[in-house]
Structures are given as structure tokens and as C-alpha cells.
Amino acid sequence: MRSILSLSYSDLPLHLKTCLLYLSIYPEDYKINMHQLVRRWIAEGFIKDKSGRNLMVEGKCYFNELINRSMIQPVDIGIDGQPKACRVHDMILDLIVSKAVDENFSTSIGDETHRLASQAKIRRLSVDYSGQEVSVSWPSLMLAHVRSLSIFGYSEQMPPISEFKALRVLDLESSVKLQNSDLNNVVDLFQLRYLRIAASRITHLPEQIGELQFLETLDLRRTWIRKLPASIVKLRRLSCFSANGARLPDGVGKMQSLQELSGITVYDECSTNSLLELGNLNSLRTLKLTWYIRESRKDRTHYTDSLASSLGKLVSSSLESLSIINGPFSGYIPFDSWSWSSSPHLLQELYIPKCCFQRIPDWMASMNNLYRLCVRSKQVTKQILQILGDLPALLDLELRSESDDPKKILIISKYIFRCLKIFRLYGSFVGLIFEDGSMQKVREISVVVRAHKAKSAFADHPDLGIRNLTSLMDLNVWINCEGARVQEVTVLEAAIADATALLPNHPTPHFFRENEENMVKDDLPNHPAPHFFRENEEKMVKDEAHMQEKMLE
């Protein structure tokens, strides 16, 4: 087997060999985030721009090529079919660790599966404190040439960061024990390209962080940093900045290389100028904000107008992913005031659950690259479903209705949502009906149904047409019980359960009753709703078709 794997390794192009060997720095069975890995490859200089593509795009191609050659295992497959992470099989890891040691590519300390290479010149150092006790005599090691340092776990004998003069990549995944003082010497690593800190006790960065003029990636998602140093806007080469609720800094418009800005929060203390400066980031592809501007503020419209102005500029340039999440007491953001001059034709993800529009914007119909959408409308109408249903790439839709219309029934025809895989529809209406042939690719559905008078409303489709969803694997139904009798609710649940039992994937429906306290009591006493508990289901005799499917799987 070792010989066969060696042949597969030898068959790799040189650039893929280098990228694969780099995985030897991770502990056994570690789940490796794809974006973090690619950005580390970029910081090391492994990704070459040969076709004029963005380096992240090129790096993802390297990642997918290693998967296609079965050198790494894909993990966490997204709705778009792209893996978000990978793992290295034990036998592959053993191979690449051996070759990494032989070629002095990397040095690993702390994992019993790794062997310590000759210490003449360490290039990439990985230290795993998460397992057995590790004791290292740091003065005996030559650290001046180390280009990459990865630390998993924590020890009182942490390596002296100031000794790593040539460091380009620093990844500190040190759980809860890493202290702010441990980062004091980070600002002396002038060649640093990649800095990731994953430690919950870290609450601030050194004030001189802006001195790291070559820094390209700064990942603070697993820290508690809320206020950033003023010098952070001096990081002119920074392309990826991820935080965990850090305040939007003044002067952010100076960070012209930014392609990804996520985990940033707009607090009351932020200035409208910082929001306007967002519009100057012409290279920005991903923007994820949390909105904490209180609804009670008298000048709130100045903030929303500033945000709308910047977003209008960003969507007309490079923006591909936009997410705005509202904090407590921040209210809705008026979506209709976003008078964008051009269509956001590059947008692939639009997640704005608290942005409400009165009518569908004209530019919504032209978003041909959009595959994920979460919005709320004053009222969900047939027209809105038609416009959204015609989007050719849409895979994931969450739509919420604000107005109450207890008489409305929405019809999902077979001519819309042909590619959709996830569908969530929430609102106060009777429900919806899936026509024959509709949503043939949908795998997951979450809907709200009003049980009162459901029998008459769905006379021809007592199961809401669930039986027509042949690819369905997961069904969640919120039943509004207000004004309904117990029998109406149980009949509706039974009809849906019977329909799902006939589907090829045999999904189990999950029912959630709302407003049960407002149900109408039956005239006759003692009409209890039965509760069923199945035992020994694994020993049930399956029907032949179901057994054949299981065998194929």
C-alpha cells in the first residue's frame, strides 16, 4: 500500500506536491479549513497566478485537484457542492510526514506519529501541545530560518516568538490559556503574511500591529477583541480580515487591498464616516456585518443612508457575498431605500434577514449568479415567488412575510425554483401547495401552516402537495394552532406524515405547534391527542423498494 501511495504522490505536479506536503504540519485526524489552508499556501508563496485568476480562486483549484486525486478527503460539503474543509487519511499522513522529514520540509513536535528531523535548519515548525506532555529545549533549536509556526494547544514553555525573525505564517490555536502578553512581540515579525489567533482570553492586539506592512491575512474569529488598534488601518496589504464582533474602525477606507471583511460590528460609537469609507473598498468580495445601531436613535437614518450608499458602490464593483445581521433593539433596515444605480450582478450570497422591502427591487430579477438568498418582505406574493423562482442559480432561499393574511394560499408551480435545494418560508398565511412536478431538486423544506380551516383550504391537497417533492430529505412544519380544533391539527399532521412515508427518501417530518393555548376546545370531553413512541424500529420489516434503495446506498 505504501508503494501504491508513493506512486500517486510521485504522479503529482510539483506545485501540488508542495501543497500536499504542507498538510504534514497538522495533527492526525485534524479537520483542515479550506479557506485557512489556501490563505496559508498563498502566504508561503505556493500559489502562482498563471491564468490571471484571483489567488484564492487558484488556490481552491489546487485544493479541489488534491481531492480529485484522492489525496485528501472532503469534509462539510456546502449547498453549492464545494467542500469547506478536508481531512488527511492516516496512511496518506504517514507518507507525507515521512517525505516532509526526509526533505526537511517541515518539523513536527508533540505527535507520536511525527518524527523530529535534523535540526540544522528548520523551515516550518508545528508544535502539538494538545496531547501528551511535550518538553522542548528551545535554545537548542535554530529558529532564525523558520518560515511557518503552528501551535496547537498551550504550554508554559511556549516558544519565544521574538526568535522567529523570518516568520511568514503564525497560527496560534491555543484554546483558553493564551494571554494578551504572549502577543507583545508579534509586531517585530516584519515579514509576517498570515496571522491567526484562536484563543478566547485574547481581548486586544498590540497597538503597533500596523507595523506589519506585509500582513495579508488576519484571523481573529476565535478571540474576544472588540476594539481594534487605530494603527490597523495602516495594513495596506491586508486582503482578508476576520473578527468576532470587533468595531468597524475609523479610516477603514485606507485598507484598499481588502477582499474579505467579516465579523465586524457597527456599534452606536461608530461614525457615519466609517460606513461611508466602506464604499471605497473597490476590491472587496465578501462583507459580513452585524448592525447594532439602535432603532431609538434620532440620527439612525444617517447610518442607514450611509450604509446604503456604500453598498451601492460595492455591489457595482466586486462584491460577491453580503451578510448583515441585526443585533438586539436595532430594528429593521429599510430595504427599499437602497436605490442602487446598477444591478449587483456579481452577488452570489445575499443574507439580510432583517432588511425588509415593500416590493421586490427591479435589480433582484437580474441576479443570475445568486445561489443563496435570505430576505423578508412586507408581503409574500405570487409575483415575488415568480421573480425569485426564475433566478437560474438559486439553491438556498429563506423568505419571510411581515403582514398577516390568514386567507392567502401560495402555489408553488413546476415552472419555478427548478434548481432549489433548500426552501424556508415563514409568515402568517394559511399555507402553500406544491404542485405536481414542482421543486424536483429540493432536499430540505421549512414552512408555516395555519391549521384552522386547512381541510377546506387544501381539499385537493390535504398534504400540501408534499407527495410531489421526490427529492425531499428533511421536512420541518410549524403549525399555527390558533382558532383550530385538536382534530384539525392531528388530521393535518397525519396527512403530511402519510405523504412523506411514500417519498423515495422516506423523510421523517418534524412538527412544531405554535399558539396551542389558543386552540378551540372540542364540545365533547376527553378528546386527548395521542402520543406515539416507536420501539424496535430497527427490527421492522422494510418494504422491497426501500430495501433496494438502502442496498444501493
Coordinates of C-alpha atoms in Angstrom, one line a residue:
M1 CA 0.0 0.0 0.0
R2 CA 2.9 2.3 0.8
S3 CA 4.3 1.7 -2.7
I4 CA 0.9 2.5 -4.3
L5 CA 0.5 5.7 -2.4
S6 CA 4.1 6.7 -3.3
L7 CA 3.2 6.3 -7.0
S8 CA 0.2 8.5 -6.5
Y9 CA 2.4 11.1 -4.8
S10 CA 5.1 10.9 -7.5
D11 CA 2.5 11.5 -10.2
L12 CA 1.5 14.9 -8.7
P13 CA 2.7 18.1 -10.4
L14 CA 5.4 19.9 -8.4
H15 CA 3.1 22.6 -7.1
L16 CA 0.6 20.0 -5.8
K17 CA 3.4 18.0 -4.1
T18 CA 4.4 21.1 -2.2
C19 CA 0.8 21.9 -1.2
L20 CA 0.2 18.3 -0.1
L21 CA 3.5 18.1 2.0
Y22 CA 2.3 21.3 3.8
L23 CA -0.5 19.2 5.3
S24 CA 2.1 17.3 7.3
I25 CA 2.1 20.2 9.9
Y26 CA -1.5 19.3 11.1
P27 CA -2.2 16.8 13.8
E28 CA -3.7 13.4 13.0
D29 CA -7.5 13.5 12.1
Y30 CA -7.5 17.3 12.2
K31 CA -10.3 19.0 10.2
I32 CA -8.5 21.5 8.0
N33 CA -10.5 24.5 6.9
M34 CA -10.2 25.1 3.2
H35 CA -10.1 28.9 3.3
Q36 CA -7.5 28.9 6.1
L37 CA -5.3 26.4 4.2
V38 CA -5.4 28.2 0.9
R39 CA -4.5 31.5 2.6
R40 CA -1.6 29.8 4.2
W41 CA -0.5 28.4 0.9
I42 CA -0.7 32.0 -0.5
A43 CA 1.4 33.4 2.4
E44 CA 4.0 30.7 1.8
G45 CA 4.2 31.6 -1.9
F46 CA 2.9 28.2 -3.2
I47 CA 0.1 29.7 -5.3
K48 CA 1.1 31.1 -8.6
D49 CA -1.1 33.3 -10.7
K50 CA -0.8 31.7 -14.1
S51 CA -4.2 32.3 -15.7
G52 CA -4.9 35.8 -14.4
R53 CA -7.3 34.5 -11.8
N54 CA -7.5 35.7 -8.2
L55 CA -5.0 33.8 -6.0
M56 CA -7.9 32.5 -3.7
V57 CA -9.7 31.1 -6.8
E58 CA -6.4 29.5 -8.0
G59 CA -5.8 28.0 -4.5
K60 CA -9.2 26.5 -4.4
C61 CA -8.5 24.8 -7.7
Y62 CA -5.3 23.3 -6.1
F63 CA -7.5 22.1 -3.2
N64 CA -10.1 20.5 -5.5
E65 CA -7.4 18.9 -7.6
L66 CA -6.0 17.1 -4.5
I67 CA -9.5 15.9 -3.7
N68 CA -10.0 14.6 -7.3
R69 CA -6.7 12.7 -7.0
S70 CA -7.9 11.2 -3.7
M71 CA -5.0 12.6 -1.7
I72 CA -7.3 14.4 0.8
Q73 CA -10.8 13.7 1.9
P74 CA -13.5 16.4 1.5
V75 CA -15.5 17.4 4.6
D76 CA -18.5 19.6 5.2
I77 CA -19.9 19.8 1.7
G78 CA -21.8 23.1 1.1
I79 CA -25.1 23.6 -0.7
D80 CA -23.1 24.5 -3.8
G81 CA -21.3 21.2 -3.7
Q82 CA -18.0 22.6 -2.6
P83 CA -16.2 21.2 0.4
K84 CA -15.5 23.6 3.2
A85 CA -12.7 21.5 4.8
C86 CA -10.7 18.3 4.4
R87 CA -9.0 15.6 6.3
V88 CA -5.9 13.6 5.6
H89 CA -6.2 9.8 5.8
D90 CA -3.9 8.2 8.3
M91 CA -1.9 6.3 5.6
I92 CA -1.5 9.5 3.4
L93 CA -0.5 11.4 6.5
D94 CA 2.2 8.8 7.4
L95 CA 3.5 9.1 3.8
I96 CA 3.7 12.9 3.6
V97 CA 5.2 13.2 7.2
S98 CA 7.9 10.8 6.2
K99 CA 8.7 12.7 3.0
A100 CA 8.5 16.1 4.8
V101 CA 11.1 14.8 7.3
D102 CA 13.3 13.4 4.5
E103 CA 13.3 16.6 2.6
N104 CA 13.5 18.8 5.7
F105 CA 10.2 20.4 4.5
S106 CA 8.7 20.6 8.0
T107 CA 9.4 19.7 11.6
S108 CA 6.7 18.5 14.0
I109 CA 6.9 18.2 17.7
G110 CA 4.5 16.6 20.1
D111 CA 2.6 14.0 18.0
E112 CA 3.9 10.4 18.3
T113 CA 3.2 9.9 14.6
H114 CA 5.7 12.6 13.7
R115 CA 9.5 12.3 13.7
L116 CA 11.8 15.1 14.5
A117 CA 14.1 15.9 11.6
S118 CA 17.6 17.2 11.6
Q119 CA 17.8 20.5 13.4
A120 CA 20.3 22.1 11.1
K121 CA 17.8 24.4 9.6
I122 CA 14.1 24.3 10.5
R123 CA 11.8 25.7 7.8
R124 CA 8.3 25.0 9.1
L125 CA 7.6 24.1 12.7
S126 CA 4.5 22.6 14.1
V127 CA 4.1 22.0 17.9
D128 CA 1.2 20.0 19.3
Y129 CA 0.6 20.5 23.0
S130 CA -3.0 19.1 22.9
G131 CA -2.0 15.6 23.6
Q132 CA 0.9 14.2 25.7
E133 CA 3.2 16.4 27.7
V134 CA 5.8 18.0 25.5
S135 CA 9.1 19.2 26.7
V136 CA 11.3 21.2 24.2
S137 CA 14.7 22.9 24.8
W138 CA 14.0 25.9 22.6
P139 CA 17.6 27.4 22.9
S140 CA 19.0 24.2 21.3
L141 CA 16.9 24.8 18.1
M142 CA 17.8 27.0 15.2
L143 CA 14.7 29.2 14.8
A144 CA 16.0 32.1 12.8
H145 CA 15.1 30.5 9.4
V146 CA 11.6 29.2 10.4
R147 CA 9.0 30.5 7.9
S148 CA 5.9 28.9 9.4
L149 CA 5.0 28.3 13.1
S150 CA 1.8 26.4 14.0
I151 CA 1.0 25.8 17.7
F152 CA -1.9 23.6 18.7
G153 CA -2.8 23.8 22.4
Y154 CA -0.8 25.6 25.1
S155 CA 2.2 25.1 27.4
E156 CA 4.0 27.2 29.9
Q157 CA 7.1 26.5 27.7
M158 CA 5.7 28.4 24.7
P159 CA 8.4 29.2 22.1
P160 CA 9.8 32.7 22.2
I161 CA 8.1 34.4 19.3
S162 CA 10.8 37.1 19.1
E163 CA 13.3 34.4 17.9
F164 CA 11.4 33.7 14.7
K165 CA 12.8 36.5 12.6
A166 CA 11.9 35.1 9.2
L167 CA 8.4 34.1 10.1
R168 CA 5.7 34.4 7.3
V169 CA 2.9 32.3 8.9
L170 CA 1.9 32.3 12.6
D171 CA -1.1 30.2 13.6
L172 CA -1.9 30.0 17.4
E173 CA -4.7 27.7 18.2
S174 CA -4.2 27.7 21.9
S175 CA -7.7 27.3 23.5
V176 CA -8.3 29.4 26.6
K177 CA -4.8 29.8 28.1
L178 CA -3.0 32.1 25.7
Q179 CA -2.7 35.6 27.2
N180 CA -2.6 39.1 25.7
S181 CA 1.0 39.4 26.9
D182 CA 2.0 36.4 24.7
L183 CA 1.4 38.6 21.7
N184 CA 3.6 41.5 22.6
N185 CA 6.5 40.5 20.3
V186 CA 4.3 39.7 17.3
V187 CA 4.8 43.3 16.0
D188 CA 8.5 42.5 15.5
L189 CA 7.8 39.8 12.8
F190 CA 8.2 42.2 9.9
Q191 CA 7.9 39.5 7.2
L192 CA 4.6 38.1 8.6
R193 CA 2.0 37.4 5.9
Y194 CA -0.5 35.3 7.8
L195 CA -1.6 35.7 11.5
R196 CA -4.4 33.6 13.0
I197 CA -5.2 33.7 16.8
A198 CA -7.7 31.3 18.2
A199 CA -7.7 31.9 21.9
S200 CA -10.7 33.1 23.9
R201 CA -8.7 35.1 26.5
I202 CA -7.2 37.4 23.9
T203 CA -9.1 40.7 24.2
H204 CA -6.8 43.2 22.4
L205 CA -4.0 43.4 19.9
P206 CA -0.7 45.3 20.3
E207 CA -1.1 49.0 19.4
Q208 CA 1.8 48.7 16.9
I209 CA 0.0 46.0 14.8
G210 CA 0.0 48.4 11.9
E211 CA 3.8 47.9 11.6
L212 CA 3.3 44.5 9.9
Q213 CA 3.3 46.0 6.5
F214 CA 3.4 42.6 4.6
L215 CA 0.4 41.1 6.5
E216 CA -2.2 39.7 4.1
T217 CA -4.5 37.6 6.4
L218 CA -5.6 38.5 10.0
D219 CA -8.0 36.0 11.5
L220 CA -9.4 36.9 15.0
R221 CA -12.6 34.9 14.8
R222 CA -12.0 32.9 18.0
T223 CA -10.9 35.9 20.2
W224 CA -12.9 38.4 22.2
I225 CA -11.3 41.5 20.7
R226 CA -13.9 44.3 20.5
K227 CA -11.8 47.4 19.9
L228 CA -9.1 47.4 17.3
P229 CA -5.9 49.4 17.5
A230 CA -6.0 52.7 15.5
S231 CA -2.9 51.6 13.5
I232 CA -4.8 48.6 12.0
V233 CA -5.8 50.8 9.0
K234 CA -2.1 51.0 8.1
L235 CA -2.1 47.4 7.0
R236 CA -2.3 48.4 3.3
R237 CA -1.6 44.8 2.0
L238 CA -4.3 43.1 4.2
S239 CA -6.7 41.2 1.9
C240 CA -8.6 39.1 4.5
F241 CA -9.7 40.4 7.9
S242 CA -12.0 38.2 10.0
A243 CA -13.0 39.2 13.5
N244 CA -15.6 38.2 16.2
G245 CA -17.6 41.4 16.8
A246 CA -14.8 43.9 16.6
R247 CA -15.9 47.5 16.0
L248 CA -15.7 48.9 12.5
P249 CA -12.5 51.1 12.6
D250 CA -12.3 54.7 11.5
G251 CA -10.2 55.0 8.4
V252 CA -11.2 51.6 7.0
G253 CA -11.3 53.1 3.5
K254 CA -7.4 53.2 3.6
M255 CA -7.3 49.4 3.5
Q256 CA -7.6 49.2 -0.3
S257 CA -6.4 45.6 -0.6
L258 CA -9.2 44.1 1.4
Q259 CA -11.1 41.4 -0.4
E260 CA -12.8 39.9 2.7
L261 CA -14.1 41.8 5.7
S262 CA -16.2 39.7 8.2
G263 CA -17.2 39.6 11.8
I264 CA -17.2 43.4 12.0
T265 CA -19.9 45.2 14.1
V266 CA -21.4 48.7 13.6
Y267 CA -22.0 50.0 17.1
D268 CA -23.5 53.3 18.2
E269 CA -20.0 54.5 18.9
C270 CA -19.1 54.1 15.2
S271 CA -19.1 57.2 13.0
T272 CA -21.1 57.5 9.8
N273 CA -17.8 58.4 8.0
S274 CA -16.5 54.8 8.7
L275 CA -19.6 53.5 7.0
L276 CA -19.1 55.8 4.0
E277 CA -15.5 54.7 3.8
L278 CA -16.6 51.1 3.2
G279 CA -17.7 52.2 -0.3
N280 CA -14.1 52.9 -1.2
L281 CA -13.0 49.3 -0.8
N282 CA -13.2 48.5 -4.5
S283 CA -11.6 45.0 -4.2
L284 CA -14.0 43.8 -1.5
R285 CA -15.6 40.5 -2.4
T286 CA -17.1 39.4 1.0
L287 CA -18.7 41.7 3.6
K288 CA -20.3 40.4 6.8
L289 CA -21.5 42.9 9.3
T290 CA -23.5 42.9 12.5
W291 CA -25.8 46.0 12.9
Y292 CA -26.1 47.4 16.4
I293 CA -27.4 50.9 15.7
R294 CA -30.4 51.2 18.0
E295 CA -33.8 51.9 16.5
S296 CA -34.5 54.6 19.0
R297 CA -31.6 56.8 17.8
K298 CA -32.8 60.1 16.2
D299 CA -30.0 60.1 13.7
R300 CA -30.5 56.4 12.7
T301 CA -31.4 57.3 9.1
H302 CA -28.0 58.9 8.6
Y303 CA -26.4 55.5 9.4
T304 CA -28.8 53.5 7.2
D305 CA -28.3 56.0 4.3
S306 CA -24.5 55.8 4.7
L307 CA -24.7 52.0 4.7
A308 CA -26.9 52.0 1.6
S309 CA -24.6 54.4 -0.2
S310 CA -21.5 52.3 0.4
L311 CA -23.3 49.1 -0.5
G312 CA -24.4 50.6 -3.8
K313 CA -20.8 51.3 -4.7
L314 CA -19.6 47.8 -3.6
V315 CA -22.2 45.8 -5.5
S316 CA -21.3 47.6 -8.7
S317 CA -17.6 46.7 -8.4
S318 CA -16.5 43.3 -6.9
L319 CA -18.9 42.3 -4.1
E320 CA -19.9 38.6 -4.2
S321 CA -21.2 37.9 -0.7
L322 CA -23.1 40.3 1.6
S323 CA -24.4 39.4 5.1
I324 CA -26.0 41.9 7.5
I325 CA -27.2 40.5 10.9
N326 CA -29.1 42.8 13.3
G327 CA -28.3 42.9 17.0
P328 CA -30.9 43.4 19.8
F329 CA -33.0 46.6 19.6
S330 CA -31.6 47.5 16.2
G331 CA -34.9 47.0 14.4
Y332 CA -35.3 46.5 10.6
I333 CA -33.2 48.2 7.9
P334 CA -35.5 49.8 5.3
F335 CA -34.5 47.8 2.2
D336 CA -36.5 50.0 -0.2
S337 CA -34.2 53.0 0.4
W338 CA -31.3 51.2 -1.2
S339 CA -31.5 52.9 -4.6
W340 CA -28.6 51.1 -6.2
S341 CA -27.7 52.6 -9.5
S342 CA -26.5 49.3 -11.0
S343 CA -27.5 45.7 -10.7
P344 CA -25.5 43.6 -8.2
H345 CA -24.8 41.1 -10.9
L346 CA -21.8 39.5 -9.2
L347 CA -23.6 38.7 -5.9
Q348 CA -23.6 35.0 -5.1
E349 CA -24.8 35.3 -1.5
L350 CA -27.2 37.8 0.0
Y351 CA -28.1 37.2 3.6
I352 CA -30.1 40.1 5.1
P353 CA -32.8 38.6 7.3
K354 CA -33.8 41.9 9.0
C355 CA -33.8 44.0 5.8
C356 CA -37.5 44.4 4.8
F357 CA -38.7 45.7 1.4
Q358 CA -42.2 46.8 0.4
R359 CA -41.9 45.5 -3.1
I360 CA -39.4 43.4 -5.0
P361 CA -36.5 45.6 -6.3
D362 CA -36.1 45.8 -10.0
W363 CA -32.4 44.6 -9.8
M364 CA -33.4 41.4 -8.0
A365 CA -34.5 39.7 -11.2
S366 CA -31.1 40.1 -12.8
M367 CA -29.0 38.4 -10.1
N368 CA -28.0 35.4 -12.3
N369 CA -25.2 34.3 -10.1
L370 CA -27.1 34.3 -6.8
Y371 CA -27.2 30.9 -5.1
R372 CA -28.1 31.9 -1.5
L373 CA -30.8 34.4 -0.5
C374 CA -32.4 35.4 2.8
V375 CA -34.7 38.4 2.9
R376 CA -38.0 39.5 4.3
S377 CA -40.9 41.2 2.5
K378 CA -43.8 43.2 3.7
Q379 CA -46.0 40.6 1.9
V380 CA -45.0 37.4 0.0
T381 CA -47.0 37.5 -3.2
K382 CA -47.2 35.4 -6.3
Q383 CA -45.2 37.9 -8.2
I384 CA -42.3 37.7 -5.7
L385 CA -42.3 33.9 -5.9
Q386 CA -42.2 34.1 -9.7
I387 CA -39.3 36.6 -9.8
L388 CA -37.2 34.6 -7.2
G389 CA -38.2 31.3 -8.8
D390 CA -36.8 32.4 -12.1
L391 CA -33.3 33.0 -10.7
P392 CA -31.2 30.4 -12.5
A393 CA -28.6 29.6 -9.9
L394 CA -30.7 29.9 -6.7
L395 CA -30.1 26.9 -4.4
D396 CA -31.0 28.2 -0.9
L397 CA -33.9 30.5 -0.2
E398 CA -35.2 31.8 3.1
L399 CA -38.2 34.2 2.7
R400 CA -40.2 35.8 5.5
S401 CA -43.5 37.7 5.3
E402 CA -44.3 40.5 7.7
S403 CA -48.0 41.1 7.1
D404 CA -50.8 38.9 8.3
D405 CA -53.0 37.4 5.6
P406 CA -54.8 34.3 7.1
K407 CA -56.7 33.7 3.9
K408 CA -53.8 33.5 1.5
I409 CA -52.6 30.3 -0.1
L410 CA -49.4 30.3 -2.1
I411 CA -49.0 28.0 -5.0
I412 CA -45.5 26.6 -6.0
S413 CA -45.7 25.6 -9.6
K414 CA -43.4 23.3 -11.6
Y415 CA -42.1 26.2 -13.6
I416 CA -40.2 28.0 -10.8
F417 CA -37.4 27.1 -8.4
R418 CA -36.0 24.3 -10.6
C419 CA -32.6 24.2 -9.0
L420 CA -33.6 25.0 -5.4
K421 CA -32.3 22.6 -2.7
I422 CA -33.3 24.4 0.5
F423 CA -36.6 26.3 0.9
R424 CA -37.7 28.1 4.0
L425 CA -40.9 30.2 4.0
Y426 CA -42.2 31.8 7.1
G427 CA -45.3 34.1 7.6
S428 CA -48.9 34.3 8.7
F429 CA -50.9 32.7 6.0
V430 CA -52.9 29.5 5.5
G431 CA -50.0 27.8 3.9
L432 CA -48.8 26.7 0.5
I433 CA -49.3 24.0 -2.1
F434 CA -46.6 22.2 -4.1
E435 CA -48.0 21.3 -7.5
D436 CA -47.1 18.1 -9.3
G437 CA -43.6 18.4 -10.8
S438 CA -42.6 21.4 -8.6
M439 CA -39.2 21.7 -6.8
Q440 CA -37.8 18.4 -8.1
K441 CA -34.3 19.0 -6.5
V442 CA -35.4 20.4 -3.1
R443 CA -33.9 18.4 -0.2
E444 CA -34.9 20.5 2.8
I445 CA -38.1 22.4 3.5
S446 CA -39.3 24.5 6.4
V447 CA -42.8 26.1 6.2
V448 CA -45.5 27.6 8.4
V449 CA -49.1 26.3 8.0
R450 CA -52.3 27.6 9.6
A451 CA -54.4 24.6 10.8
H452 CA -57.7 26.4 11.1
K453 CA -59.9 25.6 8.1
A454 CA -56.9 23.8 6.5
K455 CA -59.2 20.9 5.5
S456 CA -61.4 23.2 3.3
A457 CA -58.4 25.2 2.0
F458 CA -56.4 22.2 1.0
A459 CA -59.3 20.0 -0.1
D460 CA -57.5 18.7 -3.2
H461 CA -54.1 18.7 -1.4
P462 CA -54.6 17.7 2.2
D463 CA -50.8 17.0 2.5
L464 CA -49.9 20.4 0.9
G465 CA -48.6 18.5 -2.1
I466 CA -45.6 17.2 -0.2
R467 CA -46.0 13.9 -2.1
N468 CA -44.8 15.7 -5.2
L469 CA -41.4 16.5 -3.7
T470 CA -39.5 13.4 -4.8
S471 CA -36.0 14.5 -3.6
L472 CA -37.1 15.7 -0.1
M473 CA -34.9 14.5 2.7
D474 CA -35.8 16.9 5.6
L475 CA -39.2 18.5 6.4
N476 CA -40.0 21.0 9.2
V477 CA -43.6 22.2 9.6
W478 CA -44.6 24.9 12.0
I479 CA -48.4 24.6 12.6
N480 CA -50.2 27.7 13.8
C481 CA -52.9 26.2 16.0
E482 CA -54.8 29.5 16.7
G483 CA -58.6 29.0 16.2
A484 CA -58.2 25.3 15.2
R485 CA -59.6 22.2 16.9
V486 CA -57.4 19.4 18.0
Q487 CA -58.8 17.2 15.3
E488 CA -57.9 19.7 12.6
V489 CA -54.2 19.8 13.8
T490 CA -53.9 16.0 14.1
V491 CA -55.5 15.4 10.7
L492 CA -53.1 17.9 9.0
E493 CA -50.1 16.2 10.7
A494 CA -51.3 12.7 9.7
A495 CA -51.8 13.8 6.1
I496 CA -48.3 15.2 5.8
A497 CA -46.8 12.2 7.6
D498 CA -48.5 9.8 5.3
A499 CA -47.3 11.7 2.2
T500 CA -43.6 11.7 3.4
A501 CA -43.8 8.0 4.0
L502 CA -44.4 7.5 0.3
L503 CA -41.4 9.5 -0.8
P504 CA -38.3 7.8 -2.1
N505 CA -36.0 9.1 0.8
H506 CA -38.7 8.4 3.5
P507 CA -38.0 11.6 5.4
T508 CA -39.4 11.9 8.9
P509 CA -41.4 15.2 9.3
H510 CA -40.8 17.4 12.3
F511 CA -43.9 19.2 13.6
F512 CA -43.7 22.3 15.8
R513 CA -47.1 23.5 17.2
E514 CA -47.5 27.2 17.9
N515 CA -50.3 29.0 19.8
E516 CA -51.6 25.8 21.2
E517 CA -53.1 27.8 24.1
N518 CA -55.4 29.5 21.6
M519 CA -56.9 26.3 20.2
V520 CA -60.6 25.8 20.3
K521 CA -61.7 23.2 22.8
D522 CA -63.9 20.4 21.5
D523 CA -67.6 20.3 22.7
L524 CA -67.2 16.7 23.8
P525 CA -64.9 16.0 26.7
N526 CA -61.9 13.6 26.7
H527 CA -60.5 14.0 23.2
P528 CA -56.8 13.6 24.1
A529 CA -54.2 13.9 21.4
P530 CA -52.3 10.6 21.3
H531 CA -48.6 10.4 21.7
F532 CA -46.9 7.6 19.9
F533 CA -43.5 6.1 20.8
R534 CA -42.0 3.5 18.5
E535 CA -39.7 0.8 19.8
N536 CA -37.5 -1.7 18.0
E537 CA -37.9 0.2 14.7
E538 CA -34.6 -1.2 13.6
K539 CA -36.2 -4.7 13.5
M540 CA -39.2 -3.7 11.4
V541 CA -39.6 -5.5 8.0
K542 CA -38.8 -3.0 5.3
D543 CA -40.7 -2.9 2.0
E544 CA -38.8 -4.2 -1.0
A545 CA -38.3 -0.8 -2.7
H546 CA -36.9 0.7 0.5
M547 CA -34.5 -2.3 0.9
Q548 CA -33.3 -1.9 -2.6
E549 CA -32.5 1.7 -2.1
K550 CA -30.6 1.0 1.1
M551 CA -28.6 -1.6 -0.7
L552 CA -27.7 0.8 -3.4
E553 CA -26.7 3.4 -0.8

